[in-house]
GROMACS .gro file of C-alpha atoms in nm:
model
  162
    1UNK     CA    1 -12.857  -8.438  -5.687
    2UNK     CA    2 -12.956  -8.293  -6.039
    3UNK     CA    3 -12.598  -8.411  -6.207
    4UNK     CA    4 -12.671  -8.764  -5.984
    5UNK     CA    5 -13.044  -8.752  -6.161
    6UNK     CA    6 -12.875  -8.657  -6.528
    7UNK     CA    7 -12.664  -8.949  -6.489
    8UNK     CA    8 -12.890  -9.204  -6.419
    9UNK     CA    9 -13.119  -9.093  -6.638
   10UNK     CA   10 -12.899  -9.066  -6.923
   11UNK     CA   11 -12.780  -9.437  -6.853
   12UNK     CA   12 -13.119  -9.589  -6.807
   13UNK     CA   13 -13.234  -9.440  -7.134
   14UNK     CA   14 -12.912  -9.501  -7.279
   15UNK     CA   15 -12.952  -9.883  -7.186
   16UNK     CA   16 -13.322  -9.954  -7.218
   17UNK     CA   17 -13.453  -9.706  -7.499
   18UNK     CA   18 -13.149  -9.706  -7.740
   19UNK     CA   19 -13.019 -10.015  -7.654
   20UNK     CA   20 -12.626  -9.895  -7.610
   21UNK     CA   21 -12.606  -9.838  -8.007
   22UNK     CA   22 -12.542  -9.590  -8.243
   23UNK     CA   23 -12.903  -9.524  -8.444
   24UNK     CA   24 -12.819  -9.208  -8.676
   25UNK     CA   25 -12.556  -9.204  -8.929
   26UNK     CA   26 -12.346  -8.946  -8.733
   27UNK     CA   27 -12.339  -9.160  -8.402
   28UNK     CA   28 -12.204  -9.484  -8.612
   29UNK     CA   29 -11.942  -9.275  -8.822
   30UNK     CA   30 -11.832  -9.152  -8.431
   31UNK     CA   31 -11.839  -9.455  -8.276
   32UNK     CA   32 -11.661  -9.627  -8.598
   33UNK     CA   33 -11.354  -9.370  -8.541
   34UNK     CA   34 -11.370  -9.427  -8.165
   35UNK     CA   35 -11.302  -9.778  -8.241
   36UNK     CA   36 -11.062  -9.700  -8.492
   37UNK     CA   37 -10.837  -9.470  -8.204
   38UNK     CA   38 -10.908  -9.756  -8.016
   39UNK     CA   39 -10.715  -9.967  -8.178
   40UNK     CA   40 -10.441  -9.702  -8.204
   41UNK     CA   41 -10.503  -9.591  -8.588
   42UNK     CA   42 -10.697  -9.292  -8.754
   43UNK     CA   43 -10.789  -9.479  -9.041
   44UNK     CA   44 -10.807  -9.818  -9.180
   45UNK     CA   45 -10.755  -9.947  -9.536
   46UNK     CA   46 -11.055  -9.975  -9.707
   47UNK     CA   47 -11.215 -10.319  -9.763
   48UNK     CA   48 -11.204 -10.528 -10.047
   49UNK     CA   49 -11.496 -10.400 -10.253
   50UNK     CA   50 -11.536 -10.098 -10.083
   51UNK     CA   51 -11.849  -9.970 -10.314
   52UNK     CA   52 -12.013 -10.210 -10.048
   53UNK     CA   53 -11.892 -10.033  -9.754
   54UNK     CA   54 -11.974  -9.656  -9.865
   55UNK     CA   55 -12.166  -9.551  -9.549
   56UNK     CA   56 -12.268  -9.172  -9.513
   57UNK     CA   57 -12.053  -8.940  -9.284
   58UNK     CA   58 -11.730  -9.164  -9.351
   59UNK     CA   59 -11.442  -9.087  -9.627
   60UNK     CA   60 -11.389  -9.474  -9.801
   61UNK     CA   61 -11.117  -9.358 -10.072
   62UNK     CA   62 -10.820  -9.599  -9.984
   63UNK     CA   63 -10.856  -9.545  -9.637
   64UNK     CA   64 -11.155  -9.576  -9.412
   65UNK     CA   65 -11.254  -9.300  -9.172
   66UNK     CA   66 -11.456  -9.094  -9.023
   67UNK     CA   67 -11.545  -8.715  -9.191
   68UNK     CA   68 -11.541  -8.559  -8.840
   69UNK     CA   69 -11.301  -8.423  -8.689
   70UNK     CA   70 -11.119  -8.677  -8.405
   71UNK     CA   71 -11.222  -8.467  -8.078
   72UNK     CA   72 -11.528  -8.645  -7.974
   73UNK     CA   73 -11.444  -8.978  -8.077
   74UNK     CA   74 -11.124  -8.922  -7.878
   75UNK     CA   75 -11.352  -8.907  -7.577
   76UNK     CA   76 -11.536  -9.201  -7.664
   77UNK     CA   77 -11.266  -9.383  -7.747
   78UNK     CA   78 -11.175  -9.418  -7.402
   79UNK     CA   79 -11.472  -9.493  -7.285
   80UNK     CA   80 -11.476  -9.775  -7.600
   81UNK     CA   81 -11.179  -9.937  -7.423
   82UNK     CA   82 -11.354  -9.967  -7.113
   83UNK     CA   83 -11.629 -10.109  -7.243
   84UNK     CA   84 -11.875  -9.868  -7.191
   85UNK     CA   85 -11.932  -9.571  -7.437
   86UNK     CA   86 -12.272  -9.594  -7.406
   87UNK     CA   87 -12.194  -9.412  -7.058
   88UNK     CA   88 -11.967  -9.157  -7.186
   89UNK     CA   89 -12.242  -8.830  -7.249
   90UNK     CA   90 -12.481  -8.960  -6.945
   91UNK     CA   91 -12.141  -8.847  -6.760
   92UNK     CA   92 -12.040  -8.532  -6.988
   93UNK     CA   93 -12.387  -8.479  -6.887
   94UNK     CA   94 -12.361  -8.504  -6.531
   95UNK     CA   95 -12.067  -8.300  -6.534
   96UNK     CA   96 -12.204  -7.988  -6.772
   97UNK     CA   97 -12.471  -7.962  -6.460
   98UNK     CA   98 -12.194  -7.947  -6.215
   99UNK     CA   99 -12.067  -7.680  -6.447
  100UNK     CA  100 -12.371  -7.493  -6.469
  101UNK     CA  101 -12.427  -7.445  -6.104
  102UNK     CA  102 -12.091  -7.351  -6.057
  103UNK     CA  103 -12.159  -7.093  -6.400
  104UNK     CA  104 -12.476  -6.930  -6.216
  105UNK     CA  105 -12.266  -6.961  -5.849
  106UNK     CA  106 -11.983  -6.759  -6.022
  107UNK     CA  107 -12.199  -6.485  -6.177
  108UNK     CA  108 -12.506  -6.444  -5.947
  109UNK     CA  109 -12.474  -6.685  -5.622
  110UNK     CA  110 -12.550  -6.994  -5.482
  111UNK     CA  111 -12.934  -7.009  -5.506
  112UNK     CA  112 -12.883  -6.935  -5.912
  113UNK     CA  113 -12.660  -7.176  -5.940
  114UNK     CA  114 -12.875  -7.411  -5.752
  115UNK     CA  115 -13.169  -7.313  -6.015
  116UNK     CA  116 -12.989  -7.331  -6.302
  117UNK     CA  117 -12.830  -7.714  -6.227
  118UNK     CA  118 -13.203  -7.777  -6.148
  119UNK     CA  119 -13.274  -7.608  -6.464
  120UNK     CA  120 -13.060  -7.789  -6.660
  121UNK     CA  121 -13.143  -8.100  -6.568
  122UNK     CA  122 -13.513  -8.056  -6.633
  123UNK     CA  123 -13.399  -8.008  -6.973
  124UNK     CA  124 -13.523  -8.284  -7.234
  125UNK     CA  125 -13.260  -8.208  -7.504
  126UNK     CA  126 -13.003  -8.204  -7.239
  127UNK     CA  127 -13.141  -8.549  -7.074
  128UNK     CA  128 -13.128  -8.693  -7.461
  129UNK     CA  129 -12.853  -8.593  -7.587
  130UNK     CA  130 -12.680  -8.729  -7.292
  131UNK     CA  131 -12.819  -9.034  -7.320
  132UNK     CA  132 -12.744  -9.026  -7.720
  133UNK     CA  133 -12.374  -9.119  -7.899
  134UNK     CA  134 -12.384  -8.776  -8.047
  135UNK     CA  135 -12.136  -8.506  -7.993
  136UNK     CA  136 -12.398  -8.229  -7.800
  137UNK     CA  137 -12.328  -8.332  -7.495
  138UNK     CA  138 -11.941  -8.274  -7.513
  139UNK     CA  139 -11.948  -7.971  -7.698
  140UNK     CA  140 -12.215  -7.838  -7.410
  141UNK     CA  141 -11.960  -7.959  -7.156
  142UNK     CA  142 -11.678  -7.771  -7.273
  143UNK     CA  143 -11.875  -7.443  -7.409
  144UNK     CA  144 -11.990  -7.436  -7.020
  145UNK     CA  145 -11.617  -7.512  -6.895
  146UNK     CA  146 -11.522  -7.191  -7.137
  147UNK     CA  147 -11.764  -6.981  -6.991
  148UNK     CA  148 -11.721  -7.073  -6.665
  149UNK     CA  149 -11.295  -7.000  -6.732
  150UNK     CA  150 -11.406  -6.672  -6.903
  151UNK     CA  151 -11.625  -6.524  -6.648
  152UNK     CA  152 -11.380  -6.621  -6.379
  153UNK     CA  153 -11.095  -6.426  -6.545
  154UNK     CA  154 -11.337  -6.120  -6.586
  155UNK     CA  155 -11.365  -6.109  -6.229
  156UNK     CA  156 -11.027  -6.170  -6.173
  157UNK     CA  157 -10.759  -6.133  -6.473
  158UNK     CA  158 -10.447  -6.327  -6.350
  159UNK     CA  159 -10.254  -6.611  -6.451
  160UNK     CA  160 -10.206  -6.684  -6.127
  161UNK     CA  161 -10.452  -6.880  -5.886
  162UNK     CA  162 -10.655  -6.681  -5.641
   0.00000   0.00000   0.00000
């Protein structure tokens, strides 16, 4: 229920507050290299009087492309050829509660990993950032999937299943 509320929160502010767009620099230079993987390249030439197309947050020397590093906008580029990446972190975001329940399940039971999904999704940075084009809520998403691996193969160090 708390990943189901982080979800439909994210999307709802994701759709009605910020309007499915990119409104800081870094969120255009991601989606702008989303696009770009999109359409199967890492950069484009620059444009004809590029001077005019200097935006921060994007390299414009010859060819045209984000500064950041392609992880994130790898994620989003999917979601760019469905149509959607407005949707993309208001699901990271419902996943990284999954992943915190089954954090506080792993370390100290069911009933804290119940609290700490509920936890989680009571947070406001957490509900904004997943309803944002910013990276947060995919770096939170994988930081949780590490710990979660980590403290798993503390308990039990094997390559192999248990």
């Amino acid at each position: 229920a708390a990943a189901a509320f982080v979800l439909v929160f994210g999307a709802l502010f994701a759709w009605f507050v910020f309007e499915r767009a990119p409104h800081i620099h870094d969120e255009i230079s991601y989606r702008f290299q989303a696009r770009l993987i999109a359409s199967g390249r890492l950069s484009a030439p620059s444009p004809c009087a590029r001077d005019f197309f200097d935006f921060p947050h994007t390299i414009n020397n010859g060819r045209w492309y984000s500064m950041y590093t392609f992880g994130y906008p790898l994620l989003l580029a999917a979601a760019v050829l469905l149509g959607a990446p407005w949707l993309l972190n208001p699901l990271l975001g419902a996943l990284t509660i999954l992943l915190f329940f089954a954090l506080g399940r792993e370390l100290y039971g069911r009933a804290t990993g119940v609290l700490a999904a509920l936890l989680g999704a009571a947070s406001i940075w957490l509900l904004l950032m997943s309803s944002s084009l910013m990276n947060h809520a995919s770096s939170l998403l994988f930081a949780s999937l590490f710990l979660l691996c980590l403290f798993r193969s503390l308990r039990a160090p094997s390559l192999r299943t248990q």
